[in-house]
Amino acid sequence: MLTMCRTGKSTSKHTKKENKMAFDFSFTDEQLEFRDIVADLAQREIAPYVSEWDQKEVMPWHAINKMGEAGLLGIIGKPELGGLDLDYITLGIAVEEIAKVDNSSAMICSMQNTLTRLTPGWGDDFIAKVYAGKALVCIATSERDAGSDVSNIQTKAVVDGDELVITGEKIHVSLMPGATLMGVTAQIIENGESKGTEFLRVPAGAPGVSCELMPEMGVRSHQLGIVRMKDVRIPRDAVLGDAAKGAGKGAGKAVLYARWNVSRCLSALNALGSAQAVLDQAIEFVKTKEVYGRKIGLNQAIQFPIVEHYTRVEACRLLAYKALWMNVRGENAAKEATMAKWHAVTLSVQAIQDCLQMFGANGYLTEFGIERRLRDTMGLMFTGGAINIMKMIVVKELFGNEFMGISRNS
């Protein structure tokens, strides 16, 4: 476990009161050490198996176990449960480094950290298993007619004494089959009336739960499933979230929103890590590849696109880390996190696509891994909200609710 990193909880070399400088873009020494350790683990324990996991479309349990052993599934978690008790920026560093090798494993790291730490109610014993890489948690919110519009959720949880009886279907459920516990959004129905939406803790193996794999174009090893629930019984108090902030009172959407400002930053860094790896790979390739007796890297038609993409990646990385920094400070980072997410994924997909063409026909082969990178990064377009939904949220932040063009607030 990366215990040496617990000494570096601060995100800068100065506290807010001590910092007399306008800006400080440096990581702490502990964070730099942490980055090197994560990068080494990713190269040793994940990189050799990524292609196989992708082709077989299987859960990367080896990566999950190794990330658990190193504490990477509980980077922001409580130390008494096996977490490292570090900050969001350090979590972002880990996600970016893992993404340079595998987007699926980076996504799993991101999801396990944010769901367990930012959504209370899973239970300490279960969280300890997640941090150790022995169990997984997932989120089941999307439905066929309720994706980004969580106000239109049709899954119902009917109050029956001390129990809730859940019936409904969820799609695009990450880590299913595979997860142990699910966070399920459902309408609470009591005496025939809706009491609002709640975020419920549902065992994936509970009677009445079934799952079907949804084949994906990319991020195939993190798996995606359809979850069907028919008369699934859970305790009435199996509600996720902080009761002081409305959980248990029909505030399921608020529980979801609480983690999005962090998870969207992590999705941005996931995409940027992938783009960075491909750009570095392309630079090495064009410096040695010769066509008609001349290295293709000598051509400005090759050089300039790489320079342009490199610049965009660096600029967007700063935005993503700024948004995480704002989260650490307790500031509202909705606009910055959402901008980072949509912009990072968009520019990363374009960067990888352009680099693929520099490899010629080799870029199309699975051997080089670039086509997988393109597929995986495109999958990040939809995690935490599609690109245009992200832009609508920025519109809300800039213009106000009435300019979003929909009848309900996002």
Short mmCIF file of C-alpha atoms in Angstrom, two decimals:
data_model
loop_
_atom_site.label_atom_id
_atom_site.label_comp_id
_atom_site.label_asym_id
_atom_site.label_seq_id
_atom_site.Cartn_x
_atom_site.Cartn_y
_atom_site.Cartn_z
CA MET A 1 0.00 0.00 0.00
CA LEU A 2 1.20 3.50 -0.79
CA THR A 3 1.41 4.59 2.83
CA MET A 4 4.25 7.02 2.18
CA CYS A 5 1.79 9.26 0.35
CA ARG A 6 -0.33 9.97 3.42
CA THR A 7 2.11 12.67 4.41
CA GLY A 8 1.12 14.87 1.48
CA LYS A 9 -2.51 15.82 1.85
CA SER A 10 -2.09 19.45 0.82
CA THR A 11 -2.50 20.25 -2.87
CA SER A 12 0.12 22.99 -2.87
CA LYS A 13 3.27 23.84 -0.97
CA HIS A 14 1.45 26.55 0.97
CA THR A 15 -1.88 26.78 2.72
CA LYS A 16 -4.47 29.27 1.53
CA LYS A 17 -3.47 31.78 4.24
CA GLU A 18 0.28 31.33 3.77
CA ASN A 19 0.27 31.48 -0.02
CA LYS A 20 1.39 34.95 -1.09
CA MET A 21 1.78 33.96 -4.75
CA ALA A 22 -1.01 34.35 -7.25
CA PHE A 23 -0.45 30.88 -8.71
CA ASP A 24 1.35 27.65 -7.86
CA PHE A 25 1.16 24.99 -10.56
CA SER A 26 3.50 22.49 -8.89
CA PHE A 27 2.65 19.15 -7.33
CA THR A 28 4.07 18.39 -3.89
CA ASP A 29 7.11 16.12 -3.61
CA GLU A 30 4.82 13.43 -2.21
CA GLN A 31 2.49 13.74 -5.19
CA LEU A 32 5.39 13.45 -7.62
CA GLU A 33 6.58 10.32 -5.81
CA PHE A 34 3.03 8.98 -5.88
CA ARG A 35 2.80 9.62 -9.63
CA ASP A 36 5.96 7.62 -10.27
CA ILE A 37 4.74 4.70 -8.17
CA VAL A 38 1.38 4.60 -9.95
CA ALA A 39 3.03 4.83 -13.37
CA ASP A 40 5.34 1.93 -12.50
CA LEU A 41 2.46 -0.21 -11.24
CA ALA A 42 0.43 0.52 -14.37
CA GLN A 43 3.29 -0.52 -16.64
CA ARG A 44 4.01 -3.72 -14.69
CA GLU A 45 0.57 -4.94 -13.71
CA ILE A 46 -1.83 -3.51 -16.30
CA ALA A 47 -0.07 -2.81 -19.59
CA PRO A 48 0.83 -6.45 -20.43
CA TYR A 49 -2.82 -7.55 -20.26
CA VAL A 50 -4.80 -4.64 -21.70
CA SER A 51 -5.12 -5.98 -25.24
CA GLU A 52 -6.27 -9.39 -24.00
CA TRP A 53 -8.88 -7.88 -21.69
CA ASP A 54 -10.18 -5.70 -24.49
CA GLN A 55 -10.40 -8.51 -27.03
CA LYS A 56 -12.04 -10.96 -24.62
CA GLU A 57 -14.25 -8.25 -23.09
CA VAL A 58 -13.59 -9.45 -19.55
CA MET A 59 -13.34 -7.57 -16.27
CA PRO A 60 -9.70 -6.69 -15.44
CA TRP A 61 -9.66 -8.42 -12.07
CA HIS A 62 -5.87 -8.61 -12.01
CA ALA A 63 -5.69 -4.83 -12.33
CA ILE A 64 -8.45 -4.39 -9.74
CA ASN A 65 -6.64 -6.61 -7.23
CA LYS A 66 -3.30 -4.88 -7.81
CA MET A 67 -4.84 -1.41 -7.56
CA GLY A 68 -6.51 -2.54 -4.34
CA GLU A 69 -3.25 -3.85 -2.88
CA ALA A 70 -1.63 -0.49 -3.63
CA GLY A 71 -4.48 1.51 -2.10
CA LEU A 72 -5.49 3.07 -5.41
CA LEU A 73 -9.17 2.23 -5.01
CA GLY A 74 -9.28 4.22 -1.77
CA ILE A 75 -7.03 7.18 -2.51
CA ILE A 76 -9.49 9.64 -0.98
CA GLY A 77 -10.84 7.06 1.47
CA LYS A 78 -10.71 6.94 5.24
CA PRO A 79 -7.50 5.36 6.59
CA GLU A 80 -9.38 3.27 9.16
CA LEU A 81 -11.01 1.45 6.23
CA GLY A 82 -7.77 1.01 4.30
CA GLY A 83 -7.90 4.28 2.38
CA LEU A 84 -4.98 6.63 1.82
CA ASP A 85 -6.85 9.78 2.97
CA LEU A 86 -5.42 11.92 0.17
CA ASP A 87 -7.06 14.68 -1.88
CA TYR A 88 -8.84 14.97 -5.22
CA ILE A 89 -5.76 16.26 -7.04
CA THR A 90 -3.78 13.20 -6.00
CA LEU A 91 -6.66 11.02 -7.19
CA GLY A 92 -6.55 12.87 -10.51
CA ILE A 93 -2.83 12.15 -10.81
CA ALA A 94 -3.51 8.42 -10.37
CA VAL A 95 -6.35 8.36 -12.90
CA GLU A 96 -4.24 10.19 -15.49
CA GLU A 97 -1.26 7.86 -15.05
CA ILE A 98 -3.38 4.69 -15.23
CA ALA A 99 -5.15 6.08 -18.31
CA LYS A 100 -1.82 6.32 -20.10
CA VAL A 101 -1.96 2.52 -20.07
CA ASP A 102 -5.66 1.61 -19.89
CA ASN A 103 -8.81 3.74 -19.85
CA SER A 104 -10.96 0.94 -18.40
CA SER A 105 -8.76 0.48 -15.33
CA ALA A 106 -8.59 4.26 -14.89
CA MET A 107 -12.38 4.42 -15.02
CA ILE A 108 -12.65 1.71 -12.36
CA CYS A 109 -10.20 3.58 -10.13
CA SER A 110 -12.20 6.78 -10.53
CA MET A 111 -15.58 5.16 -9.91
CA GLN A 112 -14.60 3.19 -6.80
CA ASN A 113 -13.01 6.23 -5.19
CA THR A 114 -15.81 8.71 -5.83
CA LEU A 115 -18.75 6.40 -5.17
CA THR A 116 -17.44 5.11 -1.85
CA ARG A 117 -16.14 8.43 -0.49
CA LEU A 118 -18.67 10.93 -1.80
CA THR A 119 -21.79 8.79 -1.36
CA PRO A 120 -22.34 7.74 2.28
CA GLY A 121 -24.32 4.63 3.16
CA TRP A 122 -22.45 1.67 1.64
CA GLY A 123 -21.30 0.31 4.98
CA ASP A 124 -17.77 0.30 6.36
CA ASP A 125 -17.15 -3.43 5.93
CA PHE A 126 -18.08 -3.27 2.25
CA ILE A 127 -16.03 -0.14 1.60
CA ALA A 128 -12.98 -1.84 3.14
CA LYS A 129 -13.41 -4.70 0.65
CA VAL A 130 -13.64 -2.23 -2.24
CA TYR A 131 -10.46 -0.47 -1.14
CA ALA A 132 -8.70 -3.84 -0.98
CA GLY A 133 -9.80 -4.74 -4.52
CA LYS A 134 -12.02 -7.58 -3.31
CA ALA A 135 -15.38 -6.06 -4.27
CA LEU A 136 -16.79 -3.45 -6.64
CA VAL A 137 -19.57 -0.90 -6.42
CA CYS A 138 -21.47 0.45 -9.42
CA ILE A 139 -24.12 3.03 -10.22
CA ALA A 140 -27.37 2.19 -12.01
CA THR A 141 -29.22 5.33 -13.05
CA SER A 142 -29.79 5.38 -16.83
CA GLU A 143 -32.98 4.02 -18.36
CA ARG A 144 -34.19 3.73 -21.94
CA ASP A 145 -36.18 6.96 -21.57
CA ALA A 146 -34.16 8.54 -18.78
CA GLY A 147 -30.48 9.03 -19.48
CA SER A 148 -29.29 12.53 -18.67
CA ASP A 149 -32.85 13.45 -17.63
CA VAL A 150 -32.88 11.82 -14.19
CA SER A 151 -36.24 13.49 -13.50
CA ASN A 152 -37.89 10.96 -15.81
CA ILE A 153 -36.79 7.80 -13.97
CA GLN A 154 -39.46 5.09 -14.14
CA THR A 155 -37.95 2.49 -11.79
CA LYS A 156 -40.14 2.32 -8.70
CA ALA A 157 -39.51 1.31 -5.11
CA VAL A 158 -42.82 0.66 -3.35
CA VAL A 159 -42.88 0.97 0.43
CA ASP A 160 -44.02 -2.30 2.04
CA GLY A 161 -43.66 -2.03 5.79
CA ASP A 162 -39.97 -1.98 6.64
CA GLU A 163 -39.00 -2.86 3.08
CA LEU A 164 -38.85 -1.35 -0.39
CA VAL A 165 -39.94 -3.47 -3.36
CA ILE A 166 -38.06 -2.40 -6.50
CA THR A 167 -39.17 -3.01 -10.07
CA GLY A 168 -37.54 -1.52 -13.16
CA GLU A 169 -34.77 -1.75 -15.73
CA LYS A 170 -31.45 0.09 -15.91
CA ILE A 171 -29.16 0.28 -18.94
CA HIS A 172 -25.53 1.31 -19.48
CA VAL A 173 -24.62 0.06 -16.00
CA SER A 174 -20.84 0.10 -15.67
CA LEU A 175 -19.17 -2.93 -14.04
CA MET A 176 -22.19 -5.16 -14.46
CA PRO A 177 -21.95 -8.05 -14.35
CA GLY A 178 -19.14 -7.91 -11.81
CA ALA A 179 -20.09 -5.45 -9.06
CA THR A 180 -21.25 -6.58 -5.62
CA LEU A 181 -23.44 -3.62 -4.72
CA MET A 182 -25.34 -1.18 -6.94
CA GLY A 183 -26.48 2.36 -6.33
CA VAL A 184 -29.93 2.43 -7.96
CA THR A 185 -32.08 5.49 -8.56
CA ALA A 186 -35.79 4.87 -8.09
CA GLN A 187 -39.04 6.68 -7.36
CA ILE A 188 -40.25 6.00 -3.84
CA ILE A 189 -43.95 5.10 -3.93
CA GLU A 190 -45.89 5.19 -0.67
CA ASN A 191 -49.66 4.78 -0.50
CA GLY A 192 -49.80 5.13 -4.28
CA GLU A 193 -47.99 8.49 -4.32
CA SER A 194 -44.46 9.36 -5.43
CA LYS A 195 -42.30 10.70 -2.62
CA GLY A 196 -39.45 11.66 -4.90
CA THR A 197 -36.33 9.94 -6.20
CA GLU A 198 -33.87 8.15 -3.93
CA PHE A 199 -30.47 6.56 -4.46
CA LEU A 200 -30.75 3.03 -3.06
CA ARG A 201 -28.24 0.37 -2.03
CA VAL A 202 -29.12 -2.85 -3.86
CA PRO A 203 -27.10 -6.11 -3.75
CA ALA A 204 -26.30 -7.21 -7.30
CA GLY A 205 -27.05 -10.80 -6.31
CA ALA A 206 -30.40 -10.11 -4.63
CA PRO A 207 -33.38 -12.30 -5.65
CA GLY A 208 -35.13 -10.69 -8.60
CA VAL A 209 -31.99 -9.03 -10.04
CA SER A 210 -30.77 -10.18 -13.45
CA CYS A 211 -28.06 -8.78 -15.72
CA GLU A 212 -27.25 -8.94 -19.42
CA LEU A 213 -23.97 -7.76 -20.95
CA MET A 214 -24.16 -4.89 -23.46
CA PRO A 215 -21.35 -5.26 -26.03
CA GLU A 216 -19.39 -2.01 -26.37
CA MET A 217 -17.24 -0.34 -28.99
CA GLY A 218 -14.63 0.74 -26.44
CA VAL A 219 -13.62 0.52 -22.75
CA ARG A 220 -14.75 -3.07 -23.20
CA SER A 221 -13.05 -4.58 -20.16
CA HIS A 222 -14.91 -2.36 -17.69
CA GLN A 223 -18.11 -4.04 -18.92
CA LEU A 224 -21.53 -2.53 -19.39
CA GLY A 225 -24.80 -4.23 -18.58
CA ILE A 226 -28.58 -4.11 -18.57
CA VAL A 227 -29.90 -4.67 -15.04
CA ARG A 228 -33.47 -5.85 -14.60
CA MET A 229 -35.17 -5.80 -11.21
CA LYS A 230 -38.47 -7.50 -10.48
CA ASP A 231 -39.91 -7.35 -6.97
CA VAL A 232 -36.47 -6.90 -5.44
CA ARG A 233 -36.75 -6.42 -1.68
CA ILE A 234 -34.32 -4.27 0.29
CA PRO A 235 -34.57 -2.66 3.76
CA ARG A 236 -36.45 0.63 3.88
CA ASP A 237 -33.36 2.34 5.26
CA ALA A 238 -31.04 1.16 2.45
CA VAL A 239 -30.79 4.75 1.22
CA LEU A 240 -27.49 6.20 0.07
CA GLY A 241 -26.33 9.71 0.85
CA ASP A 242 -26.07 12.04 3.80
CA ALA A 243 -29.37 12.37 5.69
CA ALA A 244 -28.34 15.87 6.74
CA LYS A 245 -28.29 16.83 3.07
CA GLY A 246 -31.66 15.37 2.19
CA ALA A 247 -31.00 11.67 1.63
CA GLY A 248 -34.10 9.71 2.60
CA LYS A 249 -36.31 12.67 1.73
CA GLY A 250 -36.60 12.25 -2.03
CA ALA A 251 -33.26 13.91 -2.74
CA GLY A 252 -31.70 11.16 -4.84
CA LYS A 253 -30.69 13.59 -7.59
CA ALA A 254 -28.78 15.72 -5.10
CA VAL A 255 -26.85 12.64 -3.96
CA LEU A 256 -25.84 11.97 -7.57
CA TYR A 257 -24.87 15.57 -8.24
CA ALA A 258 -22.59 15.62 -5.18
CA ARG A 259 -19.96 13.48 -6.93
CA TRP A 260 -20.27 14.73 -10.51
CA ASN A 261 -18.08 17.79 -10.07
CA VAL A 262 -15.23 15.46 -9.13
CA SER A 263 -15.98 12.52 -11.42
CA ARG A 264 -16.18 14.76 -14.51
CA CYS A 265 -12.70 16.11 -13.79
CA LEU A 266 -11.48 12.53 -13.55
CA SER A 267 -13.12 11.65 -16.87
CA ALA A 268 -11.26 14.58 -18.39
CA LEU A 269 -7.93 13.36 -17.03
CA ASN A 270 -8.74 9.83 -18.16
CA ALA A 271 -9.12 11.08 -21.73
CA LEU A 272 -6.09 13.36 -21.52
CA GLY A 273 -3.89 10.57 -20.19
CA SER A 274 -4.82 8.47 -23.19
CA ALA A 275 -4.16 11.32 -25.63
CA GLN A 276 -0.82 12.09 -23.98
CA ALA A 277 0.31 8.48 -24.30
CA VAL A 278 -0.61 8.35 -27.99
CA LEU A 279 1.07 11.68 -28.73
CA ASP A 280 4.27 10.47 -27.07
CA GLN A 281 4.03 7.21 -29.03
CA ALA A 282 3.52 9.13 -32.27
CA ILE A 283 6.51 11.39 -31.65
CA GLU A 284 8.81 8.41 -31.21
CA PHE A 285 7.37 6.75 -34.31
CA VAL A 286 7.69 9.69 -36.70
CA LYS A 287 11.26 10.37 -35.54
CA THR A 288 12.34 6.99 -36.92
CA LYS A 289 9.83 6.12 -39.66
CA GLU A 290 11.21 6.82 -43.14
CA VAL A 291 9.30 7.29 -46.39
CA TYR A 292 11.25 7.82 -49.63
CA GLY A 293 14.47 7.91 -47.63
CA ARG A 294 13.35 10.74 -45.34
CA LYS A 295 12.09 10.65 -41.74
CA ILE A 296 8.45 11.70 -41.77
CA GLY A 297 9.03 13.61 -38.54
CA LEU A 298 11.00 16.17 -40.55
CA ASN A 299 7.81 17.27 -42.28
CA GLN A 300 5.88 20.20 -40.82
CA ALA A 301 2.68 18.49 -41.93
CA ILE A 302 3.49 15.93 -39.22
CA GLN A 303 5.15 18.24 -36.69
CA PHE A 304 2.55 20.99 -36.50
CA PRO A 305 -0.52 18.82 -35.76
CA ILE A 306 1.40 17.13 -32.95
CA VAL A 307 2.43 20.50 -31.53
CA GLU A 308 -1.16 21.77 -31.73
CA HIS A 309 -2.60 18.69 -30.01
CA TYR A 310 0.14 18.73 -27.37
CA THR A 311 -0.72 22.35 -26.59
CA ARG A 312 -4.44 21.65 -26.29
CA VAL A 313 -3.85 18.65 -24.03
CA GLU A 314 -1.63 20.69 -21.71
CA ALA A 315 -4.11 23.57 -21.54
CA CYS A 316 -7.06 21.30 -20.79
CA ARG A 317 -5.05 19.39 -18.19
CA LEU A 318 -4.57 22.67 -16.31
CA LEU A 319 -8.33 23.28 -16.42
CA ALA A 320 -9.06 19.80 -15.07
CA TYR A 321 -6.63 20.18 -12.18
CA LYS A 322 -7.93 23.67 -11.47
CA ALA A 323 -11.43 22.20 -11.14
CA LEU A 324 -10.14 19.52 -8.75
CA TRP A 325 -8.31 22.23 -6.79
CA MET A 326 -11.58 24.14 -6.51
CA ASN A 327 -13.29 20.99 -5.21
CA VAL A 328 -10.57 20.58 -2.58
CA ARG A 329 -11.22 24.17 -1.45
CA GLY A 330 -14.96 23.53 -1.23
CA GLU A 331 -15.76 25.88 -4.10
CA ASN A 332 -18.45 25.32 -6.72
CA ALA A 333 -16.59 23.80 -9.67
CA ALA A 334 -19.63 22.81 -11.75
CA LYS A 335 -18.69 25.06 -14.67
CA GLU A 336 -14.97 24.25 -14.66
CA ALA A 337 -15.46 20.49 -14.20
CA THR A 338 -18.03 20.30 -16.97
CA MET A 339 -15.94 22.39 -19.37
CA ALA A 340 -12.92 20.21 -18.65
CA LYS A 341 -14.88 17.02 -19.27
CA TRP A 342 -16.41 17.86 -22.64
CA HIS A 343 -13.36 19.68 -23.96
CA ALA A 344 -10.87 17.03 -22.85
CA VAL A 345 -12.75 14.15 -24.43
CA THR A 346 -13.39 16.03 -27.68
CA LEU A 347 -9.80 17.16 -28.18
CA SER A 348 -8.39 13.79 -27.08
CA VAL A 349 -10.46 11.87 -29.62
CA GLN A 350 -9.27 14.21 -32.38
CA ALA A 351 -5.65 13.98 -31.26
CA ILE A 352 -5.70 10.19 -31.22
CA GLN A 353 -7.46 10.02 -34.58
CA ASP A 354 -4.86 12.29 -36.18
CA CYS A 355 -1.99 10.33 -34.64
CA LEU A 356 -3.49 7.07 -35.88
CA GLN A 357 -3.18 8.35 -39.44
CA MET A 358 0.50 9.17 -38.90
CA PHE A 359 1.11 5.47 -38.35
CA GLY A 360 -0.46 4.68 -41.71
CA ALA A 361 -2.09 1.25 -41.95
CA ASN A 362 -0.23 0.19 -38.79
CA GLY A 363 -2.40 2.56 -36.78
CA TYR A 364 -5.41 0.48 -37.78
CA LEU A 365 -3.87 -2.73 -36.41
CA THR A 366 -4.56 -3.95 -32.87
CA GLU A 367 -0.82 -4.57 -32.40
CA PHE A 368 -0.08 -0.87 -31.91
CA GLY A 369 -3.01 -0.24 -29.56
CA ILE A 370 -3.95 3.10 -31.10
CA GLU A 371 -7.28 1.90 -32.51
CA ARG A 372 -8.18 0.69 -29.00
CA ARG A 373 -7.19 4.05 -27.60
CA LEU A 374 -9.52 5.75 -30.06
CA ARG A 375 -12.41 3.43 -29.19
CA ASP A 376 -11.83 3.75 -25.46
CA THR A 377 -11.57 7.53 -25.47
CA MET A 378 -14.73 7.84 -27.53
CA GLY A 379 -16.48 5.87 -24.77
CA LEU A 380 -15.59 8.64 -22.32
CA MET A 381 -17.85 10.98 -24.30
CA PHE A 382 -20.82 9.46 -22.51
CA THR A 383 -19.61 8.91 -18.95
CA GLY A 384 -21.12 11.41 -16.54
CA GLY A 385 -23.16 13.00 -19.31
CA ALA A 386 -22.87 13.32 -23.08
CA ILE A 387 -20.96 16.19 -24.70
CA ASN A 388 -24.00 18.33 -25.51
CA ILE A 389 -25.41 17.77 -22.02
CA MET A 390 -22.11 19.09 -20.66
CA LYS A 391 -22.47 22.20 -22.80
CA MET A 392 -26.03 22.69 -21.55
CA ILE A 393 -24.76 22.65 -17.97
CA VAL A 394 -22.21 25.33 -18.84
CA VAL A 395 -25.05 27.34 -20.41
CA LYS A 396 -26.90 27.05 -17.11
CA GLU A 397 -23.86 28.33 -15.21
CA LEU A 398 -23.27 31.22 -17.62
CA PHE A 399 -26.80 32.26 -18.62
CA GLY A 400 -29.12 30.84 -15.96
CA ASN A 401 -31.72 28.06 -15.88
CA GLU A 402 -34.22 29.77 -18.17
CA PHE A 403 -31.77 29.65 -21.10
CA MET A 404 -31.23 25.89 -21.02
CA GLY A 405 -34.18 25.26 -23.33
CA ILE A 406 -35.76 22.47 -21.26
CA SER A 407 -38.73 22.46 -18.93
CA ARG A 408 -36.89 20.94 -15.95
CA ASN A 409 -33.64 22.01 -14.36
CA SER A 410 -30.70 19.68 -15.00
#
